[in-house]
mmCIF file of C-alpha atoms in Angstrom:
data_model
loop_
_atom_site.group_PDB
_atom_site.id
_atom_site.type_symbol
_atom_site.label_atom_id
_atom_site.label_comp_id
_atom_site.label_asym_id
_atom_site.label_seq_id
_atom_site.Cartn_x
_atom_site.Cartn_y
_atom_site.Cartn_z
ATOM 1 C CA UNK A 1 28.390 -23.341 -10.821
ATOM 2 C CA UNK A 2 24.996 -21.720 -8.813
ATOM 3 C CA UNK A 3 25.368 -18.874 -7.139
ATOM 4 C CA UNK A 4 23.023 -17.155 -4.183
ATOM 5 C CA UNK A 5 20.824 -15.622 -6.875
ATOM 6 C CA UNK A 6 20.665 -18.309 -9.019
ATOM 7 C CA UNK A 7 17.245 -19.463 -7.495
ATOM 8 C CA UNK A 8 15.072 -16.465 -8.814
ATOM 9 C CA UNK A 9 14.928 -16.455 -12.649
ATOM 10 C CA UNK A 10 13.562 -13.651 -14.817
ATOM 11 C CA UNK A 11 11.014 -14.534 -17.395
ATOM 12 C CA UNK A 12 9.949 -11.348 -18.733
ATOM 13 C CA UNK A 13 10.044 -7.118 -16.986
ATOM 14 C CA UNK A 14 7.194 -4.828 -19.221
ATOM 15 C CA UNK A 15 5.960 -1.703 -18.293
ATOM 16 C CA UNK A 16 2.593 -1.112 -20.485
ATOM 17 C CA UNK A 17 -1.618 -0.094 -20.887
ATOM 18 C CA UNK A 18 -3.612 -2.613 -20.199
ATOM 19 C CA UNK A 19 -6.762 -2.135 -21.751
ATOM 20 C CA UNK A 20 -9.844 -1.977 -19.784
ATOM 21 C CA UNK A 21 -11.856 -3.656 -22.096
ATOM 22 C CA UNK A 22 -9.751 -6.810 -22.018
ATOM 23 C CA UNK A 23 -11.176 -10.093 -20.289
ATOM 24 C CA UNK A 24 -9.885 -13.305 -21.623
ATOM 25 C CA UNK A 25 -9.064 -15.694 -19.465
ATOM 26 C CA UNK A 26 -4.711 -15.692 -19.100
ATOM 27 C CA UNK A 27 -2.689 -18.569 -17.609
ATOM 28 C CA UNK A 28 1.299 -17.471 -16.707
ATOM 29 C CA UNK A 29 3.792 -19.793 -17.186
ATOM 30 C CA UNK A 30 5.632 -18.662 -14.073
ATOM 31 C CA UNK A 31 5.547 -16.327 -10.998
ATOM 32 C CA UNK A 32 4.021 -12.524 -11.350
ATOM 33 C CA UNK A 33 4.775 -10.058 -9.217
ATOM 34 C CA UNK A 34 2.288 -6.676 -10.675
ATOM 35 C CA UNK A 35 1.630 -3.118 -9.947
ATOM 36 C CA UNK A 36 -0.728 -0.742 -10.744
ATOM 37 C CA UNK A 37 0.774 2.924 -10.377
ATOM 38 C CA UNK A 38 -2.475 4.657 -10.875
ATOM 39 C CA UNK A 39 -6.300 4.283 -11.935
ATOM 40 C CA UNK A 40 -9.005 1.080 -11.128
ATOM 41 C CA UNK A 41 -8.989 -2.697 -12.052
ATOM 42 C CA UNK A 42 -10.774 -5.508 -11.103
ATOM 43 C CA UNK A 43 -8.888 -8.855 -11.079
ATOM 44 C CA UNK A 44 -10.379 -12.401 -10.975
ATOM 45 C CA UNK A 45 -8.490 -15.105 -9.828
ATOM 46 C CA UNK A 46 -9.117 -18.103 -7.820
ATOM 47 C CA UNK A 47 -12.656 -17.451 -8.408
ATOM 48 C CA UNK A 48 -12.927 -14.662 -6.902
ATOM 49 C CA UNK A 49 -13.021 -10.767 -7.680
ATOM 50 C CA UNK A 50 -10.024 -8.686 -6.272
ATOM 51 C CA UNK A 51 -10.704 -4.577 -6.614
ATOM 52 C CA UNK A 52 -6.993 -3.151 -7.157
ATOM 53 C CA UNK A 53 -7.487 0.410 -6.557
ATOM 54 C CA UNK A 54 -3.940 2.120 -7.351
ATOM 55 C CA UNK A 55 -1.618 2.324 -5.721
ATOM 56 C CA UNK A 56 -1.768 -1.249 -5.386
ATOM 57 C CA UNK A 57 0.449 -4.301 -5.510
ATOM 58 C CA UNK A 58 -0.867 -7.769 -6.801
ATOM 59 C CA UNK A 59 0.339 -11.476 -7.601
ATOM 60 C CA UNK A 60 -0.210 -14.258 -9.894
ATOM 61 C CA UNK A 61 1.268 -17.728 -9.357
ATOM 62 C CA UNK A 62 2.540 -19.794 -12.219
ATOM 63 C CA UNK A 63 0.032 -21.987 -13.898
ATOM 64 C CA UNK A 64 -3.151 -19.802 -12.492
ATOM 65 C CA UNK A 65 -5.650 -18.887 -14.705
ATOM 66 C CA UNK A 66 -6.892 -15.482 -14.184
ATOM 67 C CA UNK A 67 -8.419 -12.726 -16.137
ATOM 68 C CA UNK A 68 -9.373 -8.521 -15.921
ATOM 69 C CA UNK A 69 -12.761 -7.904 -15.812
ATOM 70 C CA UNK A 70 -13.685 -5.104 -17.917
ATOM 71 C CA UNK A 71 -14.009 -1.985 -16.955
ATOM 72 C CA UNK A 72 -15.279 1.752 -18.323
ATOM 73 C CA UNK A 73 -12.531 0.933 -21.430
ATOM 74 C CA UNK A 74 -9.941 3.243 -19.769
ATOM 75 C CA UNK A 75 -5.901 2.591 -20.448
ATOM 76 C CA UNK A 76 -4.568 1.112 -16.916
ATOM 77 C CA UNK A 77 -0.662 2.112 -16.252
ATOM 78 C CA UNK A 78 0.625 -1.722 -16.011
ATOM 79 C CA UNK A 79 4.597 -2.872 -14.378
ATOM 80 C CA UNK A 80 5.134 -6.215 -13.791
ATOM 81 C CA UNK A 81 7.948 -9.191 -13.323
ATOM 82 C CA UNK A 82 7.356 -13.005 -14.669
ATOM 83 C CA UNK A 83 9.883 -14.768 -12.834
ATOM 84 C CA UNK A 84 10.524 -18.537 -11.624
ATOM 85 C CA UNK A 85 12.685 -20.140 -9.311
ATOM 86 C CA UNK A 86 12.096 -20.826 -5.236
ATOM 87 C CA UNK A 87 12.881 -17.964 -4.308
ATOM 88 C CA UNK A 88 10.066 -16.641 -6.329
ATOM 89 C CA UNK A 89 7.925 -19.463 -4.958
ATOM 90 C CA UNK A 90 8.693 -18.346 -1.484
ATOM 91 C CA UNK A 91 7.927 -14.724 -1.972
ATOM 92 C CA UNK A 92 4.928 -15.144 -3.549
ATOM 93 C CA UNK A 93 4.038 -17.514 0.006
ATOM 94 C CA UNK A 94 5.243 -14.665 2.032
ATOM 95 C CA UNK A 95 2.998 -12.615 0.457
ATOM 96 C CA UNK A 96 0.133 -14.654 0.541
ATOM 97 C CA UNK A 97 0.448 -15.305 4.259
ATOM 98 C CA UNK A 98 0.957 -10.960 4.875
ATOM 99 C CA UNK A 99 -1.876 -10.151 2.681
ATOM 100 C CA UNK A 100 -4.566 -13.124 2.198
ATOM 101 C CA UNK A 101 -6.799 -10.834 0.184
ATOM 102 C CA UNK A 102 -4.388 -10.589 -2.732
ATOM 103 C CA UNK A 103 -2.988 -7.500 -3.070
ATOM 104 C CA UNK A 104 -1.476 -4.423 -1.048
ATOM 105 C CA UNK A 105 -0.969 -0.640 -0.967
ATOM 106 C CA UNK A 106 2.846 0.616 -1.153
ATOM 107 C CA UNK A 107 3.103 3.113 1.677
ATOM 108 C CA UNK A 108 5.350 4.269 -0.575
ATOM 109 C CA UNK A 109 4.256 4.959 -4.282
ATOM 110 C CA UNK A 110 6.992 6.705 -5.905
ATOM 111 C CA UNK A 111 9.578 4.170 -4.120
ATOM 112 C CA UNK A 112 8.029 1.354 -5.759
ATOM 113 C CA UNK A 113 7.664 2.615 -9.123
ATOM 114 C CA UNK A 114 11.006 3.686 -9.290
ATOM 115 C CA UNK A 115 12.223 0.049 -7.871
ATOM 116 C CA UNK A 116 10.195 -1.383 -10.723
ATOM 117 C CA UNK A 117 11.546 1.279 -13.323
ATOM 118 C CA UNK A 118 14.792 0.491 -12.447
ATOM 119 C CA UNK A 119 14.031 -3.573 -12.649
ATOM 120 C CA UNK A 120 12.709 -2.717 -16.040
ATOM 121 C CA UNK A 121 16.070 -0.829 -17.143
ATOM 122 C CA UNK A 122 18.374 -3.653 -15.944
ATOM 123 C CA UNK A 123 16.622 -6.081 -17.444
ATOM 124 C CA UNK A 124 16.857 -4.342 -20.666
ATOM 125 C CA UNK A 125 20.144 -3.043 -20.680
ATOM 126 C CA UNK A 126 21.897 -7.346 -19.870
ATOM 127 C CA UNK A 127 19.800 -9.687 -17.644
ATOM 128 C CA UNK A 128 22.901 -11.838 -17.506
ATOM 129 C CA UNK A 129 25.195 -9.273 -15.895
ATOM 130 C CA UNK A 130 22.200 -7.125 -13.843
ATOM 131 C CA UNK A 131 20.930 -10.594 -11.963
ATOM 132 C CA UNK A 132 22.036 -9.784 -8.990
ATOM 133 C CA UNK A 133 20.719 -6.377 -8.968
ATOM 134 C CA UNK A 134 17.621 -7.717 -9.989
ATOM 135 C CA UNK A 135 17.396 -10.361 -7.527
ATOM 136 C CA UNK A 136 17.751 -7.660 -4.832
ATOM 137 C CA UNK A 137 15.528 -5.290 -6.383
ATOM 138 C CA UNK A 138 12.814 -8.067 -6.174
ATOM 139 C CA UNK A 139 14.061 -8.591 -2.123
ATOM 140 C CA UNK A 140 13.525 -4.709 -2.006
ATOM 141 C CA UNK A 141 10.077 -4.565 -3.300
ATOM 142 C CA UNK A 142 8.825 -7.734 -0.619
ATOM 143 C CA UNK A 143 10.297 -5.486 2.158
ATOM 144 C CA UNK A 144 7.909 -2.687 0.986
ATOM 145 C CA UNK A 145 5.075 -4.915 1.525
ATOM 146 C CA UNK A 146 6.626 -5.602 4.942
ATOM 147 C CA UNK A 147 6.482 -2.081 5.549
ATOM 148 C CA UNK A 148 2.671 -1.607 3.796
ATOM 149 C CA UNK A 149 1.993 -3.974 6.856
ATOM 150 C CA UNK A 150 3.708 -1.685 9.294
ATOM 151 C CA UNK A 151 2.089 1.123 7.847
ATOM 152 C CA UNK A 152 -1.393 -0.447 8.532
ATOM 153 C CA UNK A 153 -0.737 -1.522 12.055
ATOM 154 C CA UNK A 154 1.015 2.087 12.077
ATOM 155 C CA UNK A 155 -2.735 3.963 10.487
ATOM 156 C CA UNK A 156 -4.668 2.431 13.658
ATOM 157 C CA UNK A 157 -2.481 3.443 16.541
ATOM 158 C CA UNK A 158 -1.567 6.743 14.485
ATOM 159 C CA UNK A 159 -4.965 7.849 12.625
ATOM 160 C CA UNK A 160 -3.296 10.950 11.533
ATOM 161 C CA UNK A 161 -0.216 10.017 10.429
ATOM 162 C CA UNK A 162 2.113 12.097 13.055
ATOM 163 C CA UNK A 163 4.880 9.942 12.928
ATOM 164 C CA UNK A 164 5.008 9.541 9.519
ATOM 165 C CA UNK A 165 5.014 13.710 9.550
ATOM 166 C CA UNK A 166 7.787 13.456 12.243
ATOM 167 C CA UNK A 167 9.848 11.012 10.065
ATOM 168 C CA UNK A 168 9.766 13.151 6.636
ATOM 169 C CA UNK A 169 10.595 16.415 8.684
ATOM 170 C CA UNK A 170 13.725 14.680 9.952
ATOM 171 C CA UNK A 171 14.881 13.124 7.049
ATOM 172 C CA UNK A 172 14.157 16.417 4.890
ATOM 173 C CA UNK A 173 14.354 19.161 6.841
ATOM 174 C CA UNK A 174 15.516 21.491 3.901
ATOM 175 C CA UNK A 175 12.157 21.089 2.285
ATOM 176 C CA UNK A 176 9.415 23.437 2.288
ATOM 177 C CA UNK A 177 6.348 22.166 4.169
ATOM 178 C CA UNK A 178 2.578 24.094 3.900
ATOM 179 C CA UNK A 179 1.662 22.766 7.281
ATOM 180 C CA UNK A 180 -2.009 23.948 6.894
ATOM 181 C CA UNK A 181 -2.221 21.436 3.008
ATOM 182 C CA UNK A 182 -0.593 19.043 5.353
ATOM 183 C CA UNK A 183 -3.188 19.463 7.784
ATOM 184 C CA UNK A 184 -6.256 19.376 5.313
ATOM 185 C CA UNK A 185 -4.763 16.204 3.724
ATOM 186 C CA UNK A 186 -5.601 14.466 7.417
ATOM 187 C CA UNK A 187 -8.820 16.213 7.369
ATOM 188 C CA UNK A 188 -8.254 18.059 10.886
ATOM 189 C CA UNK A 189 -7.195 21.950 11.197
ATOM 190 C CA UNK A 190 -4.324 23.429 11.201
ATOM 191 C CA UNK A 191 -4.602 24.286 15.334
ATOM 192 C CA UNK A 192 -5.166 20.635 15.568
ATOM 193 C CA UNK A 193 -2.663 19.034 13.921
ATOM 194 C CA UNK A 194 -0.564 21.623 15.922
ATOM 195 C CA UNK A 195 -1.895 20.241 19.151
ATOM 196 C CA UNK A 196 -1.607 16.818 18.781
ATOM 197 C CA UNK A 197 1.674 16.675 17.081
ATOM 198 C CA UNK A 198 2.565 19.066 20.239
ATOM 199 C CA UNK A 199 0.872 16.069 22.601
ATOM 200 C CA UNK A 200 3.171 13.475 20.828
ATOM 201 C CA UNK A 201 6.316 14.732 20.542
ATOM 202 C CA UNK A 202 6.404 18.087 22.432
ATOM 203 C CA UNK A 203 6.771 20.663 19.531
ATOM 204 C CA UNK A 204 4.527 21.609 16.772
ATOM 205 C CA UNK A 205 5.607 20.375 13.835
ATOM 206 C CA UNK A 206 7.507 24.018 13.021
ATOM 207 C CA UNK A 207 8.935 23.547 15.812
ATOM 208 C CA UNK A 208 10.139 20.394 15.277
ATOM 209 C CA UNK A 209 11.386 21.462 12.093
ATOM 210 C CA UNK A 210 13.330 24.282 13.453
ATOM 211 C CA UNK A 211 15.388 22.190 15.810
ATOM 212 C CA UNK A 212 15.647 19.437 12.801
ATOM 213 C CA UNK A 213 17.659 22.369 11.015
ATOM 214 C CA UNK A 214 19.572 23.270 14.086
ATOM 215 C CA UNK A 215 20.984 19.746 14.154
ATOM 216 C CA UNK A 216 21.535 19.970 11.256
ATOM 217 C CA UNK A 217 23.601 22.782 11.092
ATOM 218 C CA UNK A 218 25.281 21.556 14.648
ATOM 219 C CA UNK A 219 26.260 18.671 12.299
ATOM 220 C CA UNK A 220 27.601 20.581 9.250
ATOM 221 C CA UNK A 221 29.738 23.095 11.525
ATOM 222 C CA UNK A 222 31.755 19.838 13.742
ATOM 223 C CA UNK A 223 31.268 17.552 10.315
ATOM 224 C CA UNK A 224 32.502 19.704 7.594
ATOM 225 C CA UNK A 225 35.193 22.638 6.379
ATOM 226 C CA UNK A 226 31.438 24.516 4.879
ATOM 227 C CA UNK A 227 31.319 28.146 5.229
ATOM 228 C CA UNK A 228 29.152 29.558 8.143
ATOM 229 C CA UNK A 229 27.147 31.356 5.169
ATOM 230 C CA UNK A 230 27.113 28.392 3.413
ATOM 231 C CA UNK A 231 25.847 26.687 6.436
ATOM 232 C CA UNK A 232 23.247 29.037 7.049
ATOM 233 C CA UNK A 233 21.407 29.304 3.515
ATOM 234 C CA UNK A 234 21.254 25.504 3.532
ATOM 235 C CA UNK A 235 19.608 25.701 7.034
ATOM 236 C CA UNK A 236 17.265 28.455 5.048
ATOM 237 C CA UNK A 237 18.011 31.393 6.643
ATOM 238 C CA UNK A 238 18.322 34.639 4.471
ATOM 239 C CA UNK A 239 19.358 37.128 7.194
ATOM 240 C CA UNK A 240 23.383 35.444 9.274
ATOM 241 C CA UNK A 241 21.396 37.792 12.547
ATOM 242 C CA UNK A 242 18.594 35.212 12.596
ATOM 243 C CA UNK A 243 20.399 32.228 11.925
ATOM 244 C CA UNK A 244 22.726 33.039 14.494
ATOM 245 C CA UNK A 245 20.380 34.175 16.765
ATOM 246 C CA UNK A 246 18.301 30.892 16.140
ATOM 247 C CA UNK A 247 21.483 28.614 16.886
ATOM 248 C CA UNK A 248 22.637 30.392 20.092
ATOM 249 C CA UNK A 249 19.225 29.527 21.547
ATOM 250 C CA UNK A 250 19.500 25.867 20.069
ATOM 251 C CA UNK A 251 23.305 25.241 21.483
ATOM 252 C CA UNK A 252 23.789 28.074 24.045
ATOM 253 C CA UNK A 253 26.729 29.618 21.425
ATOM 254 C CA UNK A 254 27.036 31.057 18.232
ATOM 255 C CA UNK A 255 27.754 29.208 15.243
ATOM 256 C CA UNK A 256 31.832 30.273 15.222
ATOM 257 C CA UNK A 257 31.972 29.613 19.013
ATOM 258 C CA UNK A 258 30.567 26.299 18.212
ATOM 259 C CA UNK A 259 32.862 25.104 15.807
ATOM 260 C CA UNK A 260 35.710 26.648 17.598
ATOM 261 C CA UNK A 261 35.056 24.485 21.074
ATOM 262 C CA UNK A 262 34.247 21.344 18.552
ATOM 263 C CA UNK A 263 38.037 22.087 17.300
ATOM 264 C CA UNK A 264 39.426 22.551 20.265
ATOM 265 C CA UNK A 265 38.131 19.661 22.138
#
């Protein structure tokens, strides 16, 4: 009896060196889905040259002949999934219709390598009993190449990457940020990044960070039994005078007051 995954079928997950020197021609006998954490390749297929400069995301259908053209003889870091099925056959359309030159960049490196790690480990621990998984890992890597398209339209509107900033300081506000790397990175100073991140979202970005923590903390005092202490190294604070001080000008109350009207309303 079929099942919802049973229209994707794994052929083969490797994670390998290619070697740069290598340039025979290679025909698959099914769908390939590849990715190239870091260094250069060039690809030819459909007679023509693709550059895949990592990180970058390519595909092969079944039955195409294709071959690496060498390179400078340097080892290539190599995942990729031979698979079959239509589902595979409509993925690999999908992708051909988001990205007609062959390939994309992951906005997100280290989430697709560890999507394709984690294929890899499934597939080698039972193939049989992991399908599933593996059929939505394979859903889970297409939606990053939704989002590499996102991320493009994203890069015009937002040359500097503020929202990205915004969205990593919300969704780790614990962290430790050197806003002045962060500006160099975008090739601006540190006073502008300041200002324009100001002009978008009316903060600087330690500003923005600050009140991140303070919701935080709001959060952990209504949402949890924690210990105000406990609370406050979390939020980062070494000294209870200037976490409390901080909070009363976030809410209007100290921290205890806080959690005492929470419990009482």
């Amino acid at each position: 009896m079929e099942n919802y995954f049973d229209d994707l079928k794994f052929r083969i997950v490797l994670h390998h060196w290619l070697d740069g020197w290598r340039a025979e021609p290679m025909v698959t006998e099914s769908n390939s889905f590849e990715f190239i954490p870091s260094g250069h390749l060039v690809l030819e297929r459909a007679g023509r040259q693709i550059q895949l400069d990592a990180p970058v995301c390519f595909w092969i259908k079944g039955g195409e002949s294709f071959r690496f053209v060498p390179q400078d003889g340097a080892k290539i870091e190599h995942l990729y999934v031979d698979f079959s099925g239509a589902r595979s056959n409509r993925m690999l359309d999908a992708l051909d219709a988001m990205f007609p030159g062959g390939s994309f960049h992951p906005v997100d490196k280290v989430e697709m390598t560890e999507s394709f790690l984690h294929l890899l480990r499934l597939y080698r621990s039972d193939p049989v009993l992991n399908h599933p998984d593996m059929v939505a890992l394979m859903e889970t890597m297409l939606a990053l190449g939704f989002r590499a398209v996102r991320g493009g339209e994203d890069r015009a509107a937002d040359p500097y990457e503020l929202k990205s900033l915004a969205s990593q300081l919300r969704g780790e506000p614990f962290a430790d940020y050197d806003f002045e790397k962060i500006a160099r990175d975008r090739s601006i100073t540190s006073d502008h990044l300041r200002r324009i991140f100001r002009e978008k979202f009316d903060r600087t970005p330690r500003e923005y960070l600050a009140r991140e923590r303070m919701l935080r903390a709001a959060e952990m005092l209504r949402g949890t039994k924690m210990r105000i202490k406990e609370i406050q190294f979390t939020c980062r604070f070494a000294s209870a005078i200037d976490f409390t001080r901080t909070f009363k000008k976030f809410s209007g109350v100290s921290p205890r007051a806080y959690r005492e009207k929470d419990k009482n309303s």
